[in-house]
Amino acid sequence: MNNEKKYKELENLVLERNKDKSYIPRIEKELEYIKAKNSSEFFLTAFEIISELSKENEIIGPANGYANGSLINSLLGLTVINPIKYDLICEPYFNSNYTFLNLNVSDTKLISNKHLKIIKKTEIQFNTLKILKKYQEKSLKPD
């Protein structure tokens, strides 16, 4: 039941943030992938983390690899790339053996070196140690 509740929460959030009706079919397709992998909670948590980082004036850049192909990642602010604009497909991201619980915040890139403090804050605030576990070692070095 909790998975369905999280899925609905994610669906509502994504549809609320979408401003282009022509994106609806793509959003629905990506939401189906997320539902099939029971990954709604990951995307909601990643959204909360990125929202918190944005409040700290951290700059979010393009994501790594396949994550840029997800319109949902773009709508949630997990990447600055709009995959529709660049004709990127989402299937490699969702059909790969990607384990969302072990992602490094959806492979989001933080531009600043001072974000270790913010990551620690979000670890405490959102209890996201598992999600941040594989965060790139070089980006975790303090200033």
GROMACS .gro file of N, CA and C in nm:
model
  429
    1MET      N    1   0.082  -0.120   0.000
    1MET     CA    2   0.000   0.000   0.000
    1MET      C    3   0.086   0.126   0.000
    2ASN      N    4   0.195   0.124   0.076
    2ASN     CA    5   0.284   0.239   0.081
    2ASN      C    6   0.343   0.270  -0.056
    3ASN      N    7   0.375   0.165  -0.133
    3ASN     CA    8   0.429   0.186  -0.268
    3ASN      C    9   0.329   0.261  -0.355
    4GLU      N   10   0.202   0.224  -0.345
    4GLU     CA   11   0.098   0.291  -0.426
    4GLU      C   12   0.083   0.437  -0.384
    5LYS      N   13   0.091   0.462  -0.255
    5LYS     CA   14   0.080   0.598  -0.204
    5LYS      C   15   0.198   0.683  -0.254
    6LYS      N   16   0.318   0.627  -0.249
    6LYS     CA   17   0.437   0.699  -0.297
    6LYS      C   18   0.428   0.722  -0.447
    7TYR      N   19   0.378   0.622  -0.519
    7TYR     CA   20   0.363   0.635  -0.663
    7TYR      C   21   0.268   0.750  -0.696
    8LYS      N   22   0.155   0.756  -0.628
    8LYS     CA   23   0.058   0.863  -0.652
    8LYS      C   24   0.118   1.000  -0.619
    9GLU      N   25   0.194   1.005  -0.511
    9GLU     CA   26   0.260   1.130  -0.471
    9GLU      C   27   0.357   1.175  -0.580
   10LEU      N   28   0.436   1.080  -0.632
   10LEU     CA   29   0.530   1.113  -0.739
   10LEU      C   30   0.456   1.155  -0.866
   11GLU      N   31   0.353   1.081  -0.902
   11GLU     CA   32   0.275   1.113  -1.020
   11GLU      C   33   0.218   1.255  -1.011
   12ASN      N   34   0.160   1.289  -0.898
   12ASN     CA   35   0.104   1.423  -0.879
   12ASN      C   36   0.211   1.530  -0.887
   13LEU      N   37   0.326   1.505  -0.825
   13LEU     CA   38   0.435   1.601  -0.825
   13LEU      C   39   0.485   1.626  -0.968
   14VAL      N   40   0.507   1.520  -1.042
   14VAL     CA   41   0.558   1.533  -1.179
   14VAL      C   42   0.457   1.605  -1.268
   15LEU      N   43   0.331   1.567  -1.258
   15LEU     CA   44   0.229   1.631  -1.342
   15LEU      C   45   0.211   1.778  -1.304
   16GLU      N   46   0.225   1.809  -1.177
   16GLU     CA   47   0.215   1.948  -1.132
   16GLU      C   48   0.331   2.032  -1.186
   17ARG      N   49   0.449   1.973  -1.194
   17ARG     CA   50   0.567   2.047  -1.240
   17ARG      C   51   0.576   2.055  -1.393
   18ASN      N   52   0.502   1.970  -1.462
   18ASN     CA   53   0.504   1.971  -1.607
   18ASN      C   54   0.422   2.089  -1.661
   19LYS      N   55   0.479   2.161  -1.756
   19LYS     CA   56   0.410   2.275  -1.816
   19LYS      C   57   0.377   2.253  -1.963
   20ASP      N   58   0.410   2.135  -2.016
   20ASP     CA   59   0.391   2.110  -2.158
   20ASP      C   60   0.304   1.985  -2.176
   21LYS      N   61   0.182   2.003  -2.222
   21LYS     CA   62   0.088   1.891  -2.237
   21LYS      C   63   0.139   1.785  -2.334
   22SER      N   64   0.224   1.824  -2.426
   22SER     CA   65   0.275   1.726  -2.523
   22SER      C   66   0.368   1.624  -2.456
   23TYR      N   67   0.413   1.653  -2.335
   23TYR     CA   68   0.503   1.562  -2.262
   23TYR      C   69   0.427   1.450  -2.190
   24ILE      N   70   0.295   1.460  -2.181
   24ILE     CA   71   0.216   1.365  -2.101
   24ILE      C   72   0.241   1.219  -2.140
   25PRO      N   73   0.241   1.182  -2.268
   25PRO     CA   74   0.267   1.041  -2.302
   25PRO      C   75   0.403   0.991  -2.252
   26ARG      N   76   0.504   1.075  -2.264
   26ARG     CA   77   0.639   1.037  -2.217
   26ARG      C   78   0.640   1.023  -2.065
   27ILE      N   79   0.574   1.115  -1.996
   27ILE     CA   80   0.566   1.109  -1.851
   27ILE      C   81   0.497   0.981  -1.807
   28GLU      N   82   0.387   0.949  -1.872
   28GLU     CA   83   0.313   0.827  -1.837
   28GLU      C   84   0.398   0.702  -1.857
   29LYS      N   85   0.474   0.700  -1.967
   29LYS     CA   86   0.562   0.585  -1.994
   29LYS      C   87   0.669   0.573  -1.885
   30GLU      N   88   0.732   0.684  -1.849
   30GLU     CA   89   0.836   0.680  -1.747
   30GLU      C   90   0.779   0.644  -1.610
   31LEU      N   91   0.660   0.694  -1.580
   31LEU     CA   92   0.596   0.658  -1.452
   31LEU      C   93   0.567   0.509  -1.445
   32GLU      N   94   0.532   0.449  -1.557
   32GLU     CA   95   0.509   0.304  -1.559
   32GLU      C   96   0.638   0.228  -1.528
   33TYR      N   97   0.749   0.273  -1.584
   33TYR     CA   98   0.879   0.211  -1.553
   33TYR      C   99   0.908   0.223  -1.403
   34ILE      N  100   0.885   0.341  -1.349
   34ILE     CA  101   0.912   0.365  -1.207
   34ILE      C  102   0.823   0.278  -1.120
   35LYS      N  103   0.696   0.268  -1.158
   35LYS     CA  104   0.603   0.184  -1.082
   35LYS      C  105   0.646   0.037  -1.086
   36ALA      N  106   0.687  -0.009  -1.203
   36ALA     CA  107   0.728  -0.149  -1.219
   36ALA      C  108   0.850  -0.182  -1.133
   37LYS      N  109   0.938  -0.084  -1.111
   37LYS     CA  110   1.057  -0.106  -1.029
   37LYS      C  111   1.036  -0.065  -0.884
   38ASN      N  112   0.914  -0.025  -0.848
   38ASN     CA  113   0.886   0.023  -0.712
   38ASN      C  114   0.988   0.128  -0.668
   39SER      N  115   1.013   0.224  -0.755
   39SER     CA  116   1.117   0.323  -0.731
   39SER      C  117   1.065   0.462  -0.697
   40SER      N  118   0.937   0.475  -0.674
   40SER     CA  119   0.880   0.607  -0.647
   40SER      C  120   0.947   0.676  -0.529
   41GLU      N  121   0.972   0.602  -0.423
   41GLU     CA  122   1.030   0.662  -0.304
   41GLU      C  123   1.169   0.718  -0.333
   42PHE      N  124   1.246   0.648  -0.416
   42PHE     CA  125   1.378   0.700  -0.453
   42PHE      C  126   1.366   0.837  -0.519
   43PHE      N  127   1.278   0.848  -0.619
   43PHE     CA  128   1.265   0.973  -0.692
   43PHE      C  129   1.213   1.085  -0.601
   44LEU      N  130   1.122   1.054  -0.511
   44LEU     CA  131   1.072   1.154  -0.417
   44LEU      C  132   1.183   1.200  -0.323
   45THR      N  133   1.264   1.107  -0.276
   45THR     CA  134   1.374   1.142  -0.185
   45THR      C  135   1.480   1.224  -0.258
   46ALA      N  136   1.514   1.182  -0.381
   46ALA     CA  137   1.611   1.257  -0.459
   46ALA      C  138   1.561   1.399  -0.485
   47PHE      N  139   1.431   1.413  -0.511
   47PHE     CA  140   1.372   1.545  -0.532
   47PHE      C  141   1.386   1.631  -0.405
   48GLU      N  142   1.360   1.572  -0.289
   48GLU     CA  143   1.374   1.646  -0.164
   48GLU      C  144   1.518   1.691  -0.141
   49ILE      N  145   1.611   1.602  -0.170
   49ILE     CA  146   1.753   1.636  -0.152
   49ILE      C  147   1.793   1.750  -0.244
   50ILE      N  148   1.756   1.740  -0.370
   50ILE     CA  149   1.792   1.845  -0.466
   50ILE      C  150   1.723   1.976  -0.431
   51SER      N  151   1.599   1.968  -0.383
   51SER     CA  152   1.529   2.090  -0.340
   51SER      C  153   1.604   2.155  -0.223
   52GLU      N  154   1.650   2.074  -0.130
   52GLU     CA  155   1.725   2.126  -0.016
   52GLU      C  156   1.857   2.188  -0.062
   53LEU      N  157   1.924   2.123  -0.155
   53LEU     CA  158   2.049   2.177  -0.207
   53LEU      C  159   2.026   2.309  -0.280
   54SER      N  160   1.916   2.318  -0.351
   54SER     CA  161   1.883   2.443  -0.421
   54SER      C  162   1.863   2.558  -0.324
   55LYS      N  163   1.804   2.529  -0.207
   55LYS     CA  164   1.786   2.632  -0.104
   55LYS      C  165   1.920   2.683  -0.054
   56GLU      N  166   2.023   2.597  -0.063
   56GLU     CA  167   2.158   2.634  -0.019
   56GLU      C  168   2.238   2.696  -0.133
   57ASN      N  169   2.169   2.729  -0.243
   57ASN     CA  170   2.231   2.790  -0.361
   57ASN      C  171   2.335   2.702  -0.427
   58GLU      N  172   2.321   2.570  -0.414
   58GLU     CA  173   2.408   2.478  -0.487
   58GLU      C  174   2.361   2.473  -0.631
   59ILE      N  175   2.453   2.454  -0.720
   59ILE     CA  176   2.421   2.451  -0.862
   59ILE      C  177   2.410   2.306  -0.906
   60ILE      N  178   2.299   2.274  -0.970
   60ILE     CA  179   2.278   2.139  -1.022
   60ILE      C  180   2.313   2.140  -1.169
   61GLY      N  181   2.393   2.045  -1.210
   61GLY     CA  182   2.435   2.037  -1.349
   61GLY      C  183   2.371   1.919  -1.420
   62PRO      N  184   2.421   1.887  -1.539
   62PRO     CA  185   2.368   1.771  -1.610
   62PRO      C  186   2.402   1.643  -1.535
   63ALA      N  187   2.317   1.545  -1.548
   63ALA     CA  188   2.340   1.417  -1.482
   63ALA      C  189   2.439   1.334  -1.562
   64ASN      N  190   2.480   1.223  -1.505
   64ASN     CA  191   2.567   1.130  -1.576
   64ASN      C  192   2.486   1.037  -1.664
   65GLY      N  193   2.540   1.003  -1.778
   65GLY     CA  194   2.490   0.897  -1.861
   65GLY      C  195   2.341   0.895  -1.888
   66TYR      N  196   2.283   0.777  -1.865
   66TYR     CA  197   2.143   0.752  -1.900
   66TYR      C  198   2.045   0.837  -1.822
   67ALA      N  199   2.082   0.886  -1.707
   67ALA     CA  200   1.989   0.965  -1.625
   67ALA      C  201   1.938   1.088  -1.701
   68ASN      N  202   2.018   1.139  -1.794
   68ASN     CA  203   1.975   1.254  -1.874
   68ASN      C  204   1.860   1.221  -1.968
   69GLY      N  205   1.836   1.093  -1.993
   69GLY     CA  206   1.729   1.054  -2.083
   69GLY      C  207   1.591   1.054  -2.018
   70SER      N  208   1.585   1.079  -1.889
   70SER     CA  209   1.458   1.075  -1.817
   70SER      C  210   1.396   1.215  -1.807
   71LEU      N  211   1.278   1.228  -1.864
   71LEU     CA  212   1.204   1.353  -1.852
   71LEU      C  213   1.165   1.378  -1.707
   72ILE      N  214   1.134   1.273  -1.635
   72ILE     CA  215   1.098   1.288  -1.493
   72ILE      C  216   1.215   1.344  -1.414
   73ASN      N  217   1.337   1.298  -1.442
   73ASN     CA  218   1.455   1.356  -1.377
   73ASN      C  219   1.463   1.505  -1.406
   74SER      N  220   1.435   1.543  -1.529
   74SER     CA  221   1.440   1.684  -1.567
   74SER      C  222   1.331   1.764  -1.496
   75LEU      N  223   1.210   1.711  -1.495
   75LEU     CA  224   1.098   1.783  -1.431
   75LEU      C  225   1.118   1.797  -1.280
   76LEU      N  226   1.184   1.699  -1.219
   76LEU     CA  227   1.209   1.706  -1.075
   76LEU      C  228   1.333   1.789  -1.041
   77GLY      N  229   1.405   1.834  -1.143
   77GLY     CA  230   1.523   1.915  -1.119
   77GLY      C  231   1.646   1.833  -1.086
   78LEU      N  232   1.643   1.702  -1.114
   78LEU     CA  233   1.758   1.616  -1.084
   78LEU      C  234   1.866   1.630  -1.190
   79THR      N  235   1.831   1.689  -1.301
   79THR     CA  236   1.925   1.721  -1.407
   79THR      C  237   1.874   1.848  -1.476
   80VAL      N  238   1.963   1.918  -1.542
   80VAL     CA  239   1.922   2.039  -1.613
   80VAL      C  240   1.896   2.011  -1.761
   81ILE      N  241   1.913   1.888  -1.801
   81ILE     CA  242   1.895   1.849  -1.941
   81ILE      C  243   1.748   1.814  -1.966
   82ASN      N  244   1.690   1.873  -2.070
   82ASN     CA  245   1.556   1.835  -2.114
   82ASN      C  246   1.574   1.731  -2.224
   83PRO      N  247   1.542   1.604  -2.196
   83PRO     CA  248   1.568   1.499  -2.295
   83PRO      C  249   1.485   1.512  -2.422
   84ILE      N  250   1.372   1.577  -2.413
   84ILE     CA  251   1.288   1.597  -2.531
   84ILE      C  252   1.359   1.690  -2.630
   85LYS      N  253   1.416   1.796  -2.577
   85LYS     CA  254   1.486   1.894  -2.660
   85LYS      C  255   1.601   1.829  -2.738
   86TYR      N  256   1.669   1.732  -2.677
   86TYR     CA  257   1.785   1.669  -2.739
   86TYR      C  258   1.754   1.530  -2.795
   87ASP      N  259   1.624   1.497  -2.801
   87ASP     CA  260   1.579   1.369  -2.857
   87ASP      C  261   1.646   1.249  -2.788
   88LEU      N  262   1.654   1.255  -2.656
   88LEU     CA  263   1.712   1.145  -2.578
   88LEU      C  264   1.601   1.048  -2.539
   89ILE      N  265   1.633   0.922  -2.538
   89ILE     CA  266   1.535   0.821  -2.500
   89ILE      C  267   1.556   0.779  -2.354
   90CYS      N  268   1.450   0.734  -2.291
   90CYS     CA  269   1.456   0.697  -2.150
   90CYS      C  270   1.480   0.548  -2.126
   91GLU      N  271   1.459   0.466  -2.228
   91GLU     CA  272   1.466   0.322  -2.208
   91GLU      C  273   1.598   0.271  -2.151
   92PRO      N  274   1.714   0.320  -2.196
   92PRO     CA  275   1.838   0.269  -2.135
   92PRO      C  276   1.844   0.294  -1.984
   93TYR      N  277   1.791   0.406  -1.940
   93TYR     CA  278   1.791   0.441  -1.798
   93TYR      C  279   1.701   0.347  -1.718
   94PHE      N  280   1.581   0.325  -1.768
   94PHE     CA  281   1.484   0.245  -1.693
   94PHE      C  282   1.497   0.095  -1.719
   95ASN      N  283   1.551   0.055  -1.832
   95ASN     CA  284   1.561  -0.087  -1.864
   95ASN      C  285   1.695  -0.148  -1.824
   96SER      N  286   1.788  -0.067  -1.781
   96SER     CA  287   1.917  -0.119  -1.740
   96SER      C  288   1.902  -0.187  -1.604
   97ASN      N  289   2.009  -0.240  -1.556
   97ASN     CA  290   2.007  -0.303  -1.423
   97ASN      C  291   2.034  -0.202  -1.314
   98TYR      N  292   2.004  -0.076  -1.344
   98TYR     CA  293   2.021   0.030  -1.246
   98TYR      C  294   1.941  -0.003  -1.121
   99THR      N  295   2.004   0.002  -1.007
   99THR     CA  296   1.934  -0.019  -0.881
   99THR      C  297   1.916   0.119  -0.819
  100PHE      N  298   1.794   0.168  -0.822
  100PHE     CA  299   1.770   0.305  -0.780
  100PHE      C  300   1.811   0.332  -0.636
  101LEU      N  301   1.805   0.233  -0.549
  101LEU     CA  302   1.844   0.256  -0.411
  101LEU      C  303   1.993   0.279  -0.395
  102ASN      N  304   2.071   0.244  -0.495
  102ASN     CA  305   2.216   0.262  -0.486
  102ASN      C  306   2.267   0.373  -0.577
  103LEU      N  307   2.177   0.448  -0.634
  103LEU     CA  308   2.219   0.558  -0.720
  103LEU      C  309   2.284   0.669  -0.638
  104ASN      N  310   2.368   0.744  -0.704
  104ASN     CA  311   2.426   0.860  -0.638
  104ASN      C  312   2.341   0.982  -0.669
  105VAL      N  313   2.226   0.987  -0.604
  105VAL     CA  314   2.128   1.093  -0.625
  105VAL      C  315   2.101   1.111  -0.774
  106SER      N  316   2.059   1.000  -0.834
  106SER     CA  317   2.024   0.997  -0.976
  106SER      C  318   2.138   1.047  -1.062
  107ASP      N  319   2.260   1.020  -1.018
  107ASP     CA  320   2.379   1.061  -1.092
  107ASP      C  321   2.384   1.212  -1.115
  108THR      N  322   2.320   1.284  -1.029
  108THR     CA  323   2.320   1.430  -1.038
  108THR      C  324   2.459   1.484  -1.009
  109LYS      N  325   2.496   1.586  -1.078
  109LYS     CA  326   2.626   1.649  -1.057
  109LYS      C  327   2.607   1.780  -0.982
  110LEU      N  328   2.679   1.794  -0.874
  110LEU     CA  329   2.681   1.920  -0.801
  110LEU      C  330   2.809   1.992  -0.839
  111ILE      N  331   2.798   2.116  -0.876
  111ILE     CA  332   2.910   2.189  -0.930
  111ILE      C  333   3.007   2.235  -0.820
  112SER      N  334   2.959   2.264  -0.703
  112SER     CA  335   3.040   2.321  -0.597
  112SER      C  336   3.117   2.215  -0.518
  113ASN      N  337   3.235   2.251  -0.467
  113ASN     CA  338   3.312   2.161  -0.380
  113ASN      C  339   3.266   2.170  -0.235
  114LYS      N  340   3.184   2.267  -0.201
  114LYS     CA  341   3.143   2.286  -0.062
  114LYS      C  342   3.020   2.206  -0.024
  115HIS      N  343   2.975   2.116  -0.109
  115HIS     CA  344   2.848   2.049  -0.083
  115HIS      C  345   2.857   1.932   0.016
  116LEU      N  346   2.974   1.895   0.064
  116LEU     CA  347   2.983   1.788   0.164
  116LEU      C  348   2.900   1.822   0.287
  117LYS      N  349   2.908   1.946   0.332
  117LYS     CA  350   2.829   1.991   0.448
  117LYS      C  351   2.680   1.973   0.423
  118ILE      N  352   2.635   2.005   0.303
  118ILE     CA  353   2.494   1.995   0.270
  118ILE      C  354   2.452   1.848   0.260
  119ILE      N  355   2.540   1.765   0.203
  119ILE     CA  356   2.509   1.622   0.195
  119ILE      C  357   2.493   1.564   0.334
  120LYS      N  358   2.582   1.599   0.425
  120LYS     CA  359   2.570   1.550   0.563
  120LYS      C  360   2.438   1.597   0.625
  121LYS      N  361   2.400   1.721   0.597
  121LYS     CA  362   2.274   1.774   0.649
  121LYS      C  363   2.155   1.696   0.594
  122THR      N  364   2.158   1.666   0.465
  122THR     CA  365   2.046   1.592   0.407
  122THR      C  366   2.047   1.446   0.451
  123GLU      N  367   2.166   1.389   0.476
  123GLU     CA  368   2.172   1.253   0.530
  123GLU      C  369   2.095   1.247   0.661
  124ILE      N  370   2.118   1.345   0.745
  124ILE     CA  371   2.051   1.349   0.874
  124ILE      C  372   1.902   1.378   0.854
  125GLN      N  373   1.873   1.477   0.772
  125GLN     CA  374   1.734   1.520   0.755
  125GLN      C  375   1.648   1.415   0.688
  126PHE      N  376   1.701   1.347   0.588
  126PHE     CA  377   1.621   1.253   0.510
  126PHE      C  378   1.662   1.107   0.530
  127ASN      N  379   1.761   1.083   0.614
  127ASN     CA  380   1.809   0.947   0.639
  127ASN      C  381   1.837   0.877   0.507
  128THR      N  382   1.924   0.937   0.427
  128THR     CA  383   1.949   0.889   0.292
  128THR      C  384   2.086   0.826   0.275
  129LEU      N  385   2.142   0.770   0.380
  129LEU     CA  386   2.275   0.714   0.373
  129LEU      C  387   2.288   0.611   0.260
  130LYS      N  388   2.187   0.525   0.243
  130LYS     CA  389   2.195   0.425   0.136
  130LYS      C  390   2.198   0.488  -0.001
  131ILE      N  391   2.120   0.594  -0.020
  131ILE     CA  392   2.116   0.659  -0.151
  131ILE      C  393   2.247   0.730  -0.180
  132LEU      N  394   2.306   0.790  -0.078
  132LEU     CA  395   2.429   0.866  -0.099
  132LEU      C  396   2.556   0.781  -0.087
  133LYS      N  397   2.541   0.655  -0.051
  133LYS     CA  398   2.656   0.568  -0.024
  133LYS      C  399   2.757   0.564  -0.138
  134LYS      N  400   2.708   0.557  -0.259
  134LYS     CA  401   2.798   0.544  -0.373
  134LYS      C  402   2.834   0.679  -0.436
  135TYR      N  403   2.807   0.788  -0.363
  135TYR     CA  404   2.838   0.921  -0.415
  135TYR      C  405   2.985   0.927  -0.451
  136GLN      N  406   3.020   0.990  -0.555
  136GLN     CA  407   3.158   0.992  -0.602
  136GLN      C  408   3.253   1.041  -0.495
  137GLU      N  409   3.355   0.959  -0.467
  137GLU     CA  410   3.450   0.988  -0.360
  137GLU      C  411   3.518   1.123  -0.380
  138LYS      N  412   3.556   1.155  -0.499
  138LYS     CA  413   3.626   1.281  -0.520
  138LYS      C  414   3.538   1.402  -0.492
  139SER      N  415   3.409   1.387  -0.511
  139SER     CA  416   3.320   1.502  -0.486
  139SER      C  417   3.287   1.518  -0.338
  140LEU      N  418   3.326   1.422  -0.256
  140LEU     CA  419   3.298   1.428  -0.113
  140LEU      C  420   3.411   1.493  -0.034
  141LYS      N  421   3.522   1.523  -0.100
  141LYS     CA  422   3.634   1.586  -0.029
  141LYS      C  423   3.598   1.728   0.010
  142PRO      N  424   3.622   1.765   0.136
  142PRO     CA  425   3.589   1.902   0.179
  142PRO      C  426   3.683   2.003   0.111
  143ASP      N  427   3.637   2.129   0.111
  143ASP     CA  428   3.719   2.238   0.050
  143ASP      C  429   3.856   2.244   0.112
   0.00000   0.00000   0.00000
